[in-house]
Amino acid sequence: MPSAVTPLRRSREYSSEDEGDENTPGTSAHSFGSKKRARFSTNGASISQKALLANGFSSQLHGASQAEVSRSRKAPMDHQPGSIVRVKLTNFVTYTAVEFFPGPSLNMVIGPNGTGKSTLVCAICLGLGWGAQHLGRAKDVSEYVKHGSQEAWIEIELARDIKRSSNPVILCNIKREGNKSEFSIDGRHCSKKAVMELARSYSIQIDNLCQFLPQDKVVEFAAMTPIELLCSTQRAVAPREMIDLHDQLKEARHDQRKIQIQNASDLETLANLEGRQRMQEADVERMREREQIIKRTLMLESARPFPEYRQVRTAVQEAKARKKESAKELKDLEESVEPILQAVNAKQRYHNQIKFVVEERKRVVDKADRKADSLAARLNALEDQIKDIEKEKDAEKKGSKTNKGELSRHEQIIDRLKRQIQEPPPEMDVSIVTERLRANKRADQENNAKAEEIQKTMGDLARQGRDKNIRIDNAKRELSNLESQVGQQNNKLEKTARESAIAWKWIQAHQDEFNKPVYGPPIVECSVKDPRYVDLIEGTFSNTDFTCFTVQSREDFNKLHFQLYNRMRLSQINIRTMTGGLSNFRPPISDEETQRYGFDGWALDFINGPEPVLAMLCAEGPRLHQTAVSLRDTTSQQYDMLQDSPVASWITSKSHYKISRRREYGPGATSTQVRDVRPARIWTDQPVDLTAKRELQENIEGWTEEIDAIQGQIENSNNEVKLLRSKRDELVQERESVAKEKEIAQKAMRAFQALPTRLVQEEKKLADVQKLMQGVKERYQALQDNQDTTTLQKGEASLEFAKAVEVLTRTHNDLHEAELMLIEATSDVEVLTERNGAVKQQLDAKRYELEVHIKQLEVATAKARKVYERVKEAFATGDEEHQAFWRTLPEGQTIEQLETEIQSEKARLELMHEGNDGVIREFEQRQMKIDRLREKLEGIQQSIQEIDEKIKEIQENWEPRLDKLIKRISESFGYNMKQINCAGEVEVYKDEQDFGLWAIQIRVKFRENEPLTLLDSHRQSGGERAVSTIFYLMSLQSLTRSPFRVVDEINQGMDPRNERLVHARMVSIATGNDDQQFQLDEDDGPDGKLDGANDRSGSQYFLITPKLLHGLKYERGMRVLCIASGEYMPEDQMSIDFKACVAIREKTPLISTIG
């Protein structure tokens, strides 16, 4: 792998003794750890040698002036803070291990292409925390790990500032797995953000092309717009404050424009709203007046309960007065007729007393009646109880007779059981019977096994016979197919595509499972109309076209696809879907043009078949409607005509032509494919294959003989099975007979063994019956005693019932006596009442009048309460406006007067036009919008004024400083261009409306008689743009805020003259030996520098180039990093003596020196 071959690094401790070595412009990088090419020096010690140049010249240049020599002996320069002191790489891109020690000024990194120069640039970018996107190469950091390794290491040492005691060392570990990076600073693990913050603290800007310009970003830098160039320039040389001021100006201008647009829009909106307000003002006034009338009408309607309440309250008061007057009149009348009514009242009181007595005696009669009924019911119950006892006595008598019969029966059973116990049954040898049954079962099993074996053999023979019959049927069918067209085509399908033939058989048997008919391959579905064209038609088909199936819906396609591929496991199947018809396919030219080109027609005209299949062959595969057919060959004239025609395919008796046209490449971009027409093999009429016929016939005869033999074997087996079945029946009968004998014997033994238990049970039943007979006398006597007691109770109940009947008779007599007295009192009262009828009528009239007045008062009071509730509800639900209105109503206003006023307001309302109900709401909402807009516009005007003042203040602070900065750059750029006999200047384009459009304009002149012109990709050549770019970058050197710059292969587009001149200027500026000095104003920055710019020596510079011209200018303070690498490096790299190579080169005379 490529690696750097350089001496070991010397100590960074500077002293007067090391002065010559420190400024030696020689190589200064180490590599180590590679098996192929080790990078150590031979003795491992630090190497001190005579100053050498990259091209082999001695540092004491031949022909150099004494001034140049003295200038080159200046004091050594130190690394500025943030510049790169050391870079160490391990397993990174092309390097196994290498270490670089760049100098503090210009570093020339040279070496052939592919040796790893740009790898150093990649390491600087990734090692300082920036992403791979800034390199323009691989986007993933894992791709920068060396092939064959899992991780890579980048170690970068930066020069310290006054705040640090030692140089910060950044370590980056890139892991291939996971595409991630890990960082540490001075051995302490940290985040990528912390590394970038450290780099930015030294003003390192890897993402700024003015500072860091890798090889793959050169084109991107050249493509930078003037606006982007201004931003990058400020980032490179201006303080952060200027960048922030510029951003603030752009943001403020953007805000100002946004507010101005909003202001104009709001002004337009305000004028529109105000115009609409003026147009609707009269209508709104009318609508408001109408609303006031509606409002007053509603107010009046809501006030209805108040006059109504006053009216009903007056009615209640009047009803109370009438009631009071009627009550007084009744009382006066009653007092005046009191003497007359005293006799009537006395008789009435006597009548009432007698009436009360009658009621009391009725209650006594009812009570005596209920008591007599109760005693009668008790008497009846005792009578029923006596009858029940009689029935129980009769039952006991009958039960005694029954028990005597049961006692005799149980005694007989016990005697019989005792006799049976004395006579046991004969014993049976169970083992002999069991052995007879086992022998019978074994014989039966053997018999069944033989029968099953014979039946299995018969089943095998039957299956063989069925297979033979199926083969015979298939052979007969094939024999018939050999003599039919359909059969021949099916055989051809079988030979051409066996799986397609299997699928076609399944489809024919299951057509009813599909939504629409499914068509088989064109081999079996289609035929050629004219045999003369069969070769031509088949020439348009491929094997897939011949064997594909056609379905007419997506659902059928999915079903057939699942059946053939998933269930039947067929793989060589082609299914196509065709939902349209032949009407969608038309030839590309008319019939007249077809004849003019010498064609007989189109392939579709010469083939028969189902329409969906033909439409499928037009849509896919041979495209029959677009393939012309002719039995004659195409002439040269016809071929030339067809080249410019829409016809893309035609076939003749010998050849098949296909034209491919590429319209994007012009009308003449065509290519023609021609292939020979082969003889047809599918749709041909061939004689019957006699060999196949004879073979089928012989197979049929052989299989028939085998079937006859199988039938004979089956008949013999049937006879054997019948004999075995007969023997099985005999064994079954014998087994059943033995089992029956065994069962009878066992049943008799079980019955004998159960006799003792039965005897015990019968003896227990006998004892129960005897016990039952012993209690009959006692139960009968108990029933007799109970009957006597019940009879006594019946006598007592009879006496009580007689007394109750006597009391009931006496109370009835008292009631009759009282009722007679009541009749007499009633008669007396009626006589007296009749005599004083006029007085009574007068009193009744007064009482009725009083009742009427009471009812009127109740009705008026109820109505008043209801109206009062409505009044309370109105006050509870009404707002202050309604309540204030109700208080203004006249005190004496009646409901009729209120209704008259309501009708008057409604009449006024009807005379006014109704209008749109939403006009007032719309008018008021629009007025609110107008008020808000006016308030908003006042705030916008104030904001615009504030932004104007802010822009003016920031611009006065930023623009002069920018002008000074660009003036310095322009002076330096013009001086650099002047050194190569050219001219240039840099200026700022200032857009008055948008600070984001401010830009840097570079004007250059490379010829004496031409004016200064803008630098762009249209006016200048690539070399001129490269010269201008590098001079612009060098113009930033004395003003730079960046500790180092990287330019990769910027000189590759220059001619030798410009390259030499540019190189000389770069060396002078980078090493601080530039003759031109720019005096800075005192107010440019601290210590007379422009906002922190470095001293005149400039910053660290990396120039990456694969080659250098001879005789270039070199200065002390430069360092050349020469990467020696290649496939033919010796195994022992330490044996290379670079010092000897330089010594040899020093002996060669210098041809010329330019610079």
XYZ file of C-alpha atoms in Angstrom, residues 108-113 117-118 215 218 1022-1027 1030 1047-1056 1058-1059 1062 1066 1103-1109 1112:
39
model
C 4.502 21.408 -0.522
C 2.986 17.895 -0.538
C 4.189 16.199 -3.712
C 4.141 12.702 -5.106
C 2.731 10.732 -8.029
C -0.988 10.230 -8.390
C -1.428 13.091 -1.063
C -5.155 13.817 -0.842
C -9.211 18.261 -4.769
C -12.077 22.720 -6.622
C -9.690 27.200 -17.082
C -6.033 28.138 -16.480
C -6.892 31.813 -16.118
C -9.600 31.000 -13.601
C -7.146 28.818 -11.681
C -4.567 31.653 -11.559
C -5.052 30.995 -6.242
C -5.290 23.803 -1.562
C -5.281 20.502 -3.411
C -3.953 20.428 -7.025
C -5.003 23.981 -7.842
C -2.058 24.318 -10.251
C -3.087 21.500 -12.564
C -5.049 23.755 -14.914
C -2.216 26.293 -15.422
C 0.318 26.526 -18.206
C 4.021 26.333 -17.179
C 1.587 30.886 -15.016
C 2.452 27.983 -12.746
C 1.984 31.704 -9.214
C 2.819 31.820 -3.222
C -0.235 22.957 -1.385
C -1.031 19.477 -2.731
C 0.301 18.699 -6.220
C 1.340 15.542 -8.101
C 4.146 17.306 -9.991
C 6.335 20.390 -9.963
C 8.206 22.182 -12.703
C 10.899 26.808 -9.203
